[in-house]
């Protein structure tokens, strides 16, 4: 199962954070944990985007995409030096 | 770099550029392979205290501590979580888990953008001179995002996230990915946020030229930089046994070939493998190449590796011949054995000699460094080309800058070829790519930012673009290495950067964050896609008509749909632009020049009167196209001039 996991960048609608959360990172983590008990955030982003990156199976990524407040779950891309 | 400051006129016009104090307030962030902090290019002699706005850090890790930063290199971070998540833990015996550069690329780009002055720089005596970055007094912050196994978007985005928070003013990114839509491309997404914070993001256009539609980093909030040559060359001639000489280039330094003609063999005839001509690893038969010069064809494996393969097999030297894929483009390399690179035409003639002479012989004559080569600049064949595959209505690249055979700082942990078998260590290396042209523009943008702190990133880019030149001093148009013919705006964008003119552009085409959001509306982006990019709720106004034709870009890309132009009909496209005066009063007149077959271009009004600085004036460009075959292109140029300033914009017209 671990081998099936890929890195995804998750874009969140920051303004839609439920009032029950005090900090966005806790809301992001809660959204992540709702689809995967073991997934960890690789990065928490707040300036370039609102969101985080994590490792998920394709099924978990699809589930996450349907959670409230999720704008998109995009697979990681590889870049190259020019 | 040792030649580009003179080539760009930075030396003769030093008094026109901002004083060191104001440039010292500008911070260039470089996302790349890290930095070799001991490079003399990062000495901080004469620099004042770190700007109070700076919030960054110098992170510790493998062979790197905060003591490696100073008043020049003010920040250094590394981002490898995404890399490690995919490829496993970083092997610290092979690469530094720190900002330290084990590759050389990052040290090269960072020193090109903002390196200090270093006297007596050279690579084995080649390109000797005083090396300096474009903005010698600017501060440099490096963000290591590329590792042995590549550069991952989660790491790149994390670095951009930090760079924005740290307070950089310019972001230099000599990397690229595929051709994703903007809302899927981490570089474009991060660059949008940077732009909103007033940070100019300069990116390399890519090295996938001369193929059309080969550009990367084409988002309109990014400054996309292609590559051109300098007026410098490193000639190394192939002298054949039949008395003929053929020109090539080389950066080889070491024991020269014996002073006599040597047996000469084509690699394809000294190998049992089907691709023996390419000099791949272990492909040459030692008995057939020992003691000889070997001709290898360019392609597939690294150029310098071919030399290593010939050397390993016992060859004494190598001639590296371009094929059709590279044409006449000559890229010099610091080969491990005596070697020279020749263009396709010369390569074919040499191969003809090899196949026709029963006892072919040759030698290589190294001539060192020559400057004053004309014509220059010439668009590099490798430089990626338009049209823009994501948004054909935005002309890209934006401009070109020096990117061929550029000398700049290098890592102390790798040789100039980058090969693990290369034991040599150098302070400076000479390499080519749009990776090298991008930091030239980043550094020049830093100079403009220092001179005009209130200018937006779009205004700085506009100044760089509208003052770029498209003709040599003799009046002839810029050339393209790939074709040998005149280059077009799809190759050079607005032209070659001219920083002295860019300091005083007269007028600029400015853009705000709201303009870019309207651009996304014109692309029919969904609310969710726009929110991803803008990081806030934004809805396009359903009552408002958004048009790409009104997007205030400093260039024009006109696309006529041939299916709408049947039976000889014509089509009309209208474009609205707004110019902002950045100097005093002036009267500007419009003129159109270029290839106007099949197209009529008019400007209304033809005269713009500005009475004071910051005043804005709007005009309309109407382009009428006749019915022409699909894939036809025509190119023109709009210029506004008050007699002192020339504000130029390329116009590319395509029938699609």
PDB file of C-alpha atoms in Angstrom, chain B residues 399-593:
ATOM      1  CA  UNK B 399      12.868  38.510 -24.007  1.00  0.00           C
ATOM      2  CA  UNK B 400      16.306  36.947 -24.378  1.00  0.00           C
ATOM      3  CA  UNK B 401      19.546  37.474 -22.459  1.00  0.00           C
ATOM      4  CA  UNK B 402      23.059  35.944 -22.519  1.00  0.00           C
ATOM      5  CA  UNK B 403      22.870  32.176 -22.040  1.00  0.00           C
ATOM      6  CA  UNK B 404      25.613  30.593 -24.146  1.00  0.00           C
ATOM      7  CA  UNK B 405      29.106  29.866 -22.779  1.00  0.00           C
ATOM      8  CA  UNK B 406      28.589  31.865 -19.594  1.00  0.00           C
ATOM      9  CA  UNK B 407      31.377  31.904 -17.003  1.00  0.00           C
ATOM     10  CA  UNK B 408      30.225  32.102 -13.388  1.00  0.00           C
ATOM     11  CA  UNK B 409      30.923  30.623  -9.950  1.00  0.00           C
ATOM     12  CA  UNK B 410      31.029  26.857  -9.443  1.00  0.00           C
ATOM     13  CA  UNK B 411      30.822  24.278  -6.688  1.00  0.00           C
ATOM     14  CA  UNK B 412      34.035  23.009  -5.144  1.00  0.00           C
ATOM     15  CA  UNK B 413      32.699  19.491  -4.883  1.00  0.00           C
ATOM     16  CA  UNK B 414      32.389  18.708  -8.572  1.00  0.00           C
ATOM     17  CA  UNK B 415      34.522  19.165 -11.672  1.00  0.00           C
ATOM     18  CA  UNK B 416      33.621  21.421 -14.591  1.00  0.00           C
ATOM     19  CA  UNK B 417      32.132  18.558 -16.600  1.00  0.00           C
ATOM     20  CA  UNK B 418      29.939  17.459 -13.701  1.00  0.00           C
ATOM     21  CA  UNK B 419      31.166  13.905 -14.251  1.00  0.00           C
ATOM     22  CA  UNK B 420      31.995  11.855 -11.172  1.00  0.00           C
ATOM     23  CA  UNK B 421      35.186  10.790 -12.961  1.00  0.00           C
ATOM     24  CA  UNK B 422      36.349  14.399 -13.332  1.00  0.00           C
ATOM     25  CA  UNK B 423      38.868  15.059 -10.538  1.00  0.00           C
ATOM     26  CA  UNK B 424      39.419  18.710 -11.451  1.00  0.00           C
ATOM     27  CA  UNK B 425      38.097  21.495  -9.229  1.00  0.00           C
ATOM     28  CA  UNK B 426      37.500  25.031 -10.498  1.00  0.00           C
ATOM     29  CA  UNK B 427      36.282  28.298  -9.007  1.00  0.00           C
ATOM     30  CA  UNK B 428      34.448  29.234 -12.183  1.00  0.00           C
ATOM     31  CA  UNK B 429      32.838  27.195 -14.929  1.00  0.00           C
ATOM     32  CA  UNK B 430      31.490  27.948 -18.387  1.00  0.00           C
ATOM     33  CA  UNK B 431      28.080  26.450 -19.170  1.00  0.00           C
ATOM     34  CA  UNK B 432      25.060  27.178 -21.359  1.00  0.00           C
ATOM     35  CA  UNK B 433      21.295  27.152 -21.083  1.00  0.00           C
ATOM     36  CA  UNK B 434      18.289  29.342 -20.463  1.00  0.00           C
ATOM     37  CA  UNK B 435      19.240  28.601 -16.845  1.00  0.00           C
ATOM     38  CA  UNK B 436      22.077  31.043 -17.448  1.00  0.00           C
ATOM     39  CA  UNK B 437      20.018  33.738 -19.188  1.00  0.00           C
ATOM     40  CA  UNK B 438      17.339  33.777 -16.480  1.00  0.00           C
ATOM     41  CA  UNK B 439      19.618  35.014 -13.663  1.00  0.00           C
ATOM     42  CA  UNK B 440      21.002  37.709 -15.953  1.00  0.00           C
ATOM     43  CA  UNK B 441      17.486  39.151 -16.122  1.00  0.00           C
ATOM     44  CA  UNK B 442      16.934  38.530 -12.402  1.00  0.00           C
ATOM     45  CA  UNK B 443      19.994  40.611 -11.572  1.00  0.00           C
ATOM     46  CA  UNK B 444      19.049  43.341 -14.027  1.00  0.00           C
ATOM     47  CA  UNK B 445      15.549  43.408 -12.538  1.00  0.00           C
ATOM     48  CA  UNK B 446      17.191  43.919  -9.128  1.00  0.00           C
ATOM     49  CA  UNK B 447      19.020  46.961 -10.534  1.00  0.00           C
ATOM     50  CA  UNK B 448      15.754  48.358 -11.861  1.00  0.00           C
ATOM     51  CA  UNK B 449      14.031  47.667  -8.558  1.00  0.00           C
ATOM     52  CA  UNK B 450      16.752  49.632  -6.783  1.00  0.00           C
ATOM     53  CA  UNK B 451      16.462  52.519  -9.239  1.00  0.00           C
ATOM     54  CA  UNK B 452      12.652  52.527  -9.122  1.00  0.00           C
ATOM     55  CA  UNK B 453      11.508  51.024  -5.801  1.00  0.00           C
ATOM     56  CA  UNK B 454       7.886  51.943  -6.469  1.00  0.00           C
ATOM     57  CA  UNK B 455       7.633  50.046  -9.749  1.00  0.00           C
ATOM     58  CA  UNK B 456       5.521  46.879  -9.822  1.00  0.00           C
ATOM     59  CA  UNK B 457       6.960  43.611 -11.167  1.00  0.00           C
ATOM     60  CA  UNK B 458       4.918  44.209 -14.338  1.00  0.00           C
ATOM     61  CA  UNK B 459       6.377  47.702 -14.745  1.00  0.00           C
ATOM     62  CA  UNK B 460       9.923  46.366 -14.353  1.00  0.00           C
ATOM     63  CA  UNK B 461       9.260  43.638 -16.912  1.00  0.00           C
ATOM     64  CA  UNK B 462       7.661  46.168 -19.244  1.00  0.00           C
ATOM     65  CA  UNK B 463      10.751  48.379 -19.026  1.00  0.00           C
ATOM     66  CA  UNK B 464      12.994  45.400 -19.809  1.00  0.00           C
ATOM     67  CA  UNK B 465      10.798  44.326 -22.726  1.00  0.00           C
ATOM     68  CA  UNK B 466       9.935  47.623 -24.403  1.00  0.00           C
ATOM     69  CA  UNK B 467      13.572  48.721 -24.464  1.00  0.00           C
ATOM     70  CA  UNK B 468      14.914  45.371 -25.711  1.00  0.00           C
ATOM     71  CA  UNK B 469      16.516  45.509 -29.140  1.00  0.00           C
ATOM     72  CA  UNK B 470      15.685  43.449 -32.218  1.00  0.00           C
ATOM     73  CA  UNK B 471      18.388  44.633 -34.607  1.00  0.00           C
ATOM     74  CA  UNK B 472      22.176  44.842 -34.608  1.00  0.00           C
ATOM     75  CA  UNK B 473      23.970  48.150 -34.725  1.00  0.00           C
ATOM     76  CA  UNK B 474      24.232  47.785 -38.529  1.00  0.00           C
ATOM     77  CA  UNK B 475      20.434  47.661 -38.741  1.00  0.00           C
ATOM     78  CA  UNK B 476      20.135  43.967 -39.588  1.00  0.00           C
ATOM     79  CA  UNK B 477      17.626  41.925 -37.625  1.00  0.00           C
ATOM     80  CA  UNK B 478      18.679  39.556 -34.847  1.00  0.00           C
ATOM     81  CA  UNK B 479      19.596  36.104 -36.175  1.00  0.00           C
ATOM     82  CA  UNK B 480      18.627  32.624 -35.058  1.00  0.00           C
ATOM     83  CA  UNK B 481      21.352  29.972 -34.760  1.00  0.00           C
ATOM     84  CA  UNK B 482      18.869  27.217 -35.544  1.00  0.00           C
ATOM     85  CA  UNK B 483      17.846  28.532 -38.944  1.00  0.00           C
ATOM     86  CA  UNK B 484      20.664  30.924 -39.767  1.00  0.00           C
ATOM     87  CA  UNK B 485      17.897  33.362 -40.704  1.00  0.00           C
ATOM     88  CA  UNK B 486      16.274  36.322 -38.968  1.00  0.00           C
ATOM     89  CA  UNK B 487      14.787  35.366 -35.630  1.00  0.00           C
ATOM     90  CA  UNK B 488      11.150  36.156 -34.875  1.00  0.00           C
ATOM     91  CA  UNK B 489       9.229  37.221 -31.761  1.00  0.00           C
ATOM     92  CA  UNK B 490       8.439  33.531 -31.204  1.00  0.00           C
ATOM     93  CA  UNK B 491      12.220  33.061 -30.754  1.00  0.00           C
ATOM     94  CA  UNK B 492      13.347  36.272 -29.042  1.00  0.00           C
ATOM     95  CA  UNK B 493      10.104  37.741 -27.666  1.00  0.00           C
ATOM     96  CA  UNK B 494      10.497  41.504 -27.344  1.00  0.00           C
ATOM     97  CA  UNK B 495      14.209  41.182 -28.183  1.00  0.00           C
ATOM     98  CA  UNK B 496      17.541  41.178 -26.370  1.00  0.00           C
ATOM     99  CA  UNK B 497      17.664  42.871 -22.988  1.00  0.00           C
ATOM    100  CA  UNK B 498      19.244  46.349 -22.893  1.00  0.00           C
ATOM    101  CA  UNK B 499      19.504  47.322 -19.209  1.00  0.00           C
ATOM    102  CA  UNK B 500      20.797  50.839 -19.799  1.00  0.00           C
ATOM    103  CA  UNK B 501      17.723  51.744 -21.849  1.00  0.00           C
ATOM    104  CA  UNK B 502      15.472  49.863 -19.420  1.00  0.00           C
ATOM    105  CA  UNK B 503      16.429  52.275 -16.651  1.00  0.00           C
ATOM    106  CA  UNK B 504      14.600  55.014 -18.510  1.00  0.00           C
ATOM    107  CA  UNK B 505      11.807  53.432 -20.579  1.00  0.00           C
ATOM    108  CA  UNK B 506       9.620  56.540 -20.761  1.00  0.00           C
ATOM    109  CA  UNK B 507       6.355  54.600 -20.609  1.00  0.00           C
ATOM    110  CA  UNK B 508       5.388  51.247 -19.134  1.00  0.00           C
ATOM    111  CA  UNK B 509       2.557  48.752 -19.579  1.00  0.00           C
ATOM    112  CA  UNK B 510       1.613  48.173 -15.953  1.00  0.00           C
ATOM    113  CA  UNK B 511      -0.475  45.347 -14.507  1.00  0.00           C
ATOM    114  CA  UNK B 512      -2.026  44.860 -11.077  1.00  0.00           C
ATOM    115  CA  UNK B 513      -3.153  41.734  -9.251  1.00  0.00           C
ATOM    116  CA  UNK B 514      -6.714  42.585 -10.298  1.00  0.00           C
ATOM    117  CA  UNK B 515      -5.640  42.624 -13.957  1.00  0.00           C
ATOM    118  CA  UNK B 516      -4.235  39.132 -13.586  1.00  0.00           C
ATOM    119  CA  UNK B 517      -7.470  37.955 -11.960  1.00  0.00           C
ATOM    120  CA  UNK B 518      -9.398  39.411 -14.890  1.00  0.00           C
ATOM    121  CA  UNK B 519      -7.017  37.502 -17.141  1.00  0.00           C
ATOM    122  CA  UNK B 520      -8.015  34.280 -15.364  1.00  0.00           C
ATOM    123  CA  UNK B 521     -11.675  35.217 -15.799  1.00  0.00           C
ATOM    124  CA  UNK B 522     -11.042  35.706 -19.505  1.00  0.00           C
ATOM    125  CA  UNK B 523      -9.657  32.164 -19.579  1.00  0.00           C
ATOM    126  CA  UNK B 524     -12.963  30.990 -18.077  1.00  0.00           C
ATOM    127  CA  UNK B 525     -11.273  29.612 -14.988  1.00  0.00           C
ATOM    128  CA  UNK B 526     -13.674  28.240 -12.398  1.00  0.00           C
ATOM    129  CA  UNK B 527     -14.093  29.991  -9.051  1.00  0.00           C
ATOM    130  CA  UNK B 528     -12.258  27.114  -7.405  1.00  0.00           C
ATOM    131  CA  UNK B 529      -9.309  27.357  -9.791  1.00  0.00           C
ATOM    132  CA  UNK B 530      -9.063  31.112  -9.268  1.00  0.00           C
ATOM    133  CA  UNK B 531      -9.292  30.733  -5.504  1.00  0.00           C
ATOM    134  CA  UNK B 532      -6.427  28.210  -5.640  1.00  0.00           C
ATOM    135  CA  UNK B 533      -4.240  30.755  -7.404  1.00  0.00           C
ATOM    136  CA  UNK B 534      -5.419  33.903  -5.644  1.00  0.00           C
ATOM    137  CA  UNK B 535      -5.680  32.371  -2.151  1.00  0.00           C
ATOM    138  CA  UNK B 536      -8.876  34.277  -1.543  1.00  0.00           C
ATOM    139  CA  UNK B 537     -12.460  34.173  -2.667  1.00  0.00           C
ATOM    140  CA  UNK B 538     -12.818  35.787  -6.038  1.00  0.00           C
ATOM    141  CA  UNK B 539     -15.690  35.508  -8.420  1.00  0.00           C
ATOM    142  CA  UNK B 540     -15.676  36.764 -11.959  1.00  0.00           C
ATOM    143  CA  UNK B 541     -18.408  39.332 -12.578  1.00  0.00           C
ATOM    144  CA  UNK B 542     -20.972  37.648 -14.797  1.00  0.00           C
ATOM    145  CA  UNK B 543     -22.028  41.069 -16.103  1.00  0.00           C
ATOM    146  CA  UNK B 544     -18.521  42.011 -17.135  1.00  0.00           C
ATOM    147  CA  UNK B 545     -16.964  41.028 -20.455  1.00  0.00           C
ATOM    148  CA  UNK B 546     -13.417  39.819 -19.855  1.00  0.00           C
ATOM    149  CA  UNK B 547     -11.142  39.818 -22.870  1.00  0.00           C
ATOM    150  CA  UNK B 548      -7.596  38.615 -23.328  1.00  0.00           C
ATOM    151  CA  UNK B 549      -7.264  41.339 -25.968  1.00  0.00           C
ATOM    152  CA  UNK B 550      -7.515  44.001 -23.261  1.00  0.00           C
ATOM    153  CA  UNK B 551      -4.937  42.425 -20.960  1.00  0.00           C
ATOM    154  CA  UNK B 552      -2.251  45.094 -20.642  1.00  0.00           C
ATOM    155  CA  UNK B 553       0.702  42.969 -21.766  1.00  0.00           C
ATOM    156  CA  UNK B 554       3.702  44.690 -23.410  1.00  0.00           C
ATOM    157  CA  UNK B 555       3.450  42.461 -26.495  1.00  0.00           C
ATOM    158  CA  UNK B 556       0.735  41.260 -28.852  1.00  0.00           C
ATOM    159  CA  UNK B 557      -0.141  37.743 -30.019  1.00  0.00           C
ATOM    160  CA  UNK B 558      -2.912  37.812 -32.610  1.00  0.00           C
ATOM    161  CA  UNK B 559      -4.577  34.558 -33.623  1.00  0.00           C
ATOM    162  CA  UNK B 560      -6.861  34.367 -36.645  1.00  0.00           C
ATOM    163  CA  UNK B 561      -9.035  31.286 -36.902  1.00  0.00           C
ATOM    164  CA  UNK B 562      -8.769  30.226 -40.549  1.00  0.00           C
ATOM    165  CA  UNK B 563     -12.014  28.284 -40.309  1.00  0.00           C
ATOM    166  CA  UNK B 564     -13.777  31.643 -39.774  1.00  0.00           C
ATOM    167  CA  UNK B 565     -12.100  33.201 -42.820  1.00  0.00           C
ATOM    168  CA  UNK B 566     -13.406  31.051 -45.647  1.00  0.00           C
ATOM    169  CA  UNK B 567     -13.968  32.332 -49.174  1.00  0.00           C
ATOM    170  CA  UNK B 568     -11.294  34.984 -48.944  1.00  0.00           C
ATOM    171  CA  UNK B 569     -12.904  36.862 -46.087  1.00  0.00           C
ATOM    172  CA  UNK B 570     -10.913  38.869 -43.615  1.00  0.00           C
ATOM    173  CA  UNK B 571     -10.996  39.010 -39.863  1.00  0.00           C
ATOM    174  CA  UNK B 572     -10.523  41.883 -37.440  1.00  0.00           C
ATOM    175  CA  UNK B 573      -9.071  41.820 -33.928  1.00  0.00           C
ATOM    176  CA  UNK B 574      -8.994  44.809 -31.576  1.00  0.00           C
ATOM    177  CA  UNK B 575      -6.617  45.248 -28.660  1.00  0.00           C
ATOM    178  CA  UNK B 576      -6.694  47.857 -25.929  1.00  0.00           C
ATOM    179  CA  UNK B 577      -3.606  48.865 -23.986  1.00  0.00           C
ATOM    180  CA  UNK B 578      -2.801  51.505 -21.371  1.00  0.00           C
ATOM    181  CA  UNK B 579       0.567  53.195 -21.106  1.00  0.00           C
ATOM    182  CA  UNK B 580       1.769  54.801 -17.877  1.00  0.00           C
ATOM    183  CA  UNK B 581       4.193  57.682 -18.069  1.00  0.00           C
ATOM    184  CA  UNK B 582       7.172  57.182 -15.763  1.00  0.00           C
ATOM    185  CA  UNK B 583       9.039  60.392 -16.639  1.00  0.00           C
ATOM    186  CA  UNK B 584       8.018  63.999 -17.275  1.00  0.00           C
ATOM    187  CA  UNK B 585       5.801  65.490 -19.960  1.00  0.00           C
ATOM    188  CA  UNK B 586       6.098  64.121 -23.460  1.00  0.00           C
ATOM    189  CA  UNK B 587       4.334  63.574 -26.756  1.00  0.00           C
ATOM    190  CA  UNK B 588       4.630  60.052 -28.136  1.00  0.00           C
ATOM    191  CA  UNK B 589       3.849  59.058 -31.726  1.00  0.00           C
ATOM    192  CA  UNK B 590       3.020  55.529 -32.833  1.00  0.00           C
ATOM    193  CA  UNK B 591       4.625  53.695 -35.731  1.00  0.00           C
ATOM    194  CA  UNK B 592       4.215  50.192 -37.094  1.00  0.00           C
ATOM    195  CA  UNK B 593       6.952  48.298 -38.943  1.00  0.00           C
TER     196      UNK B 593
END
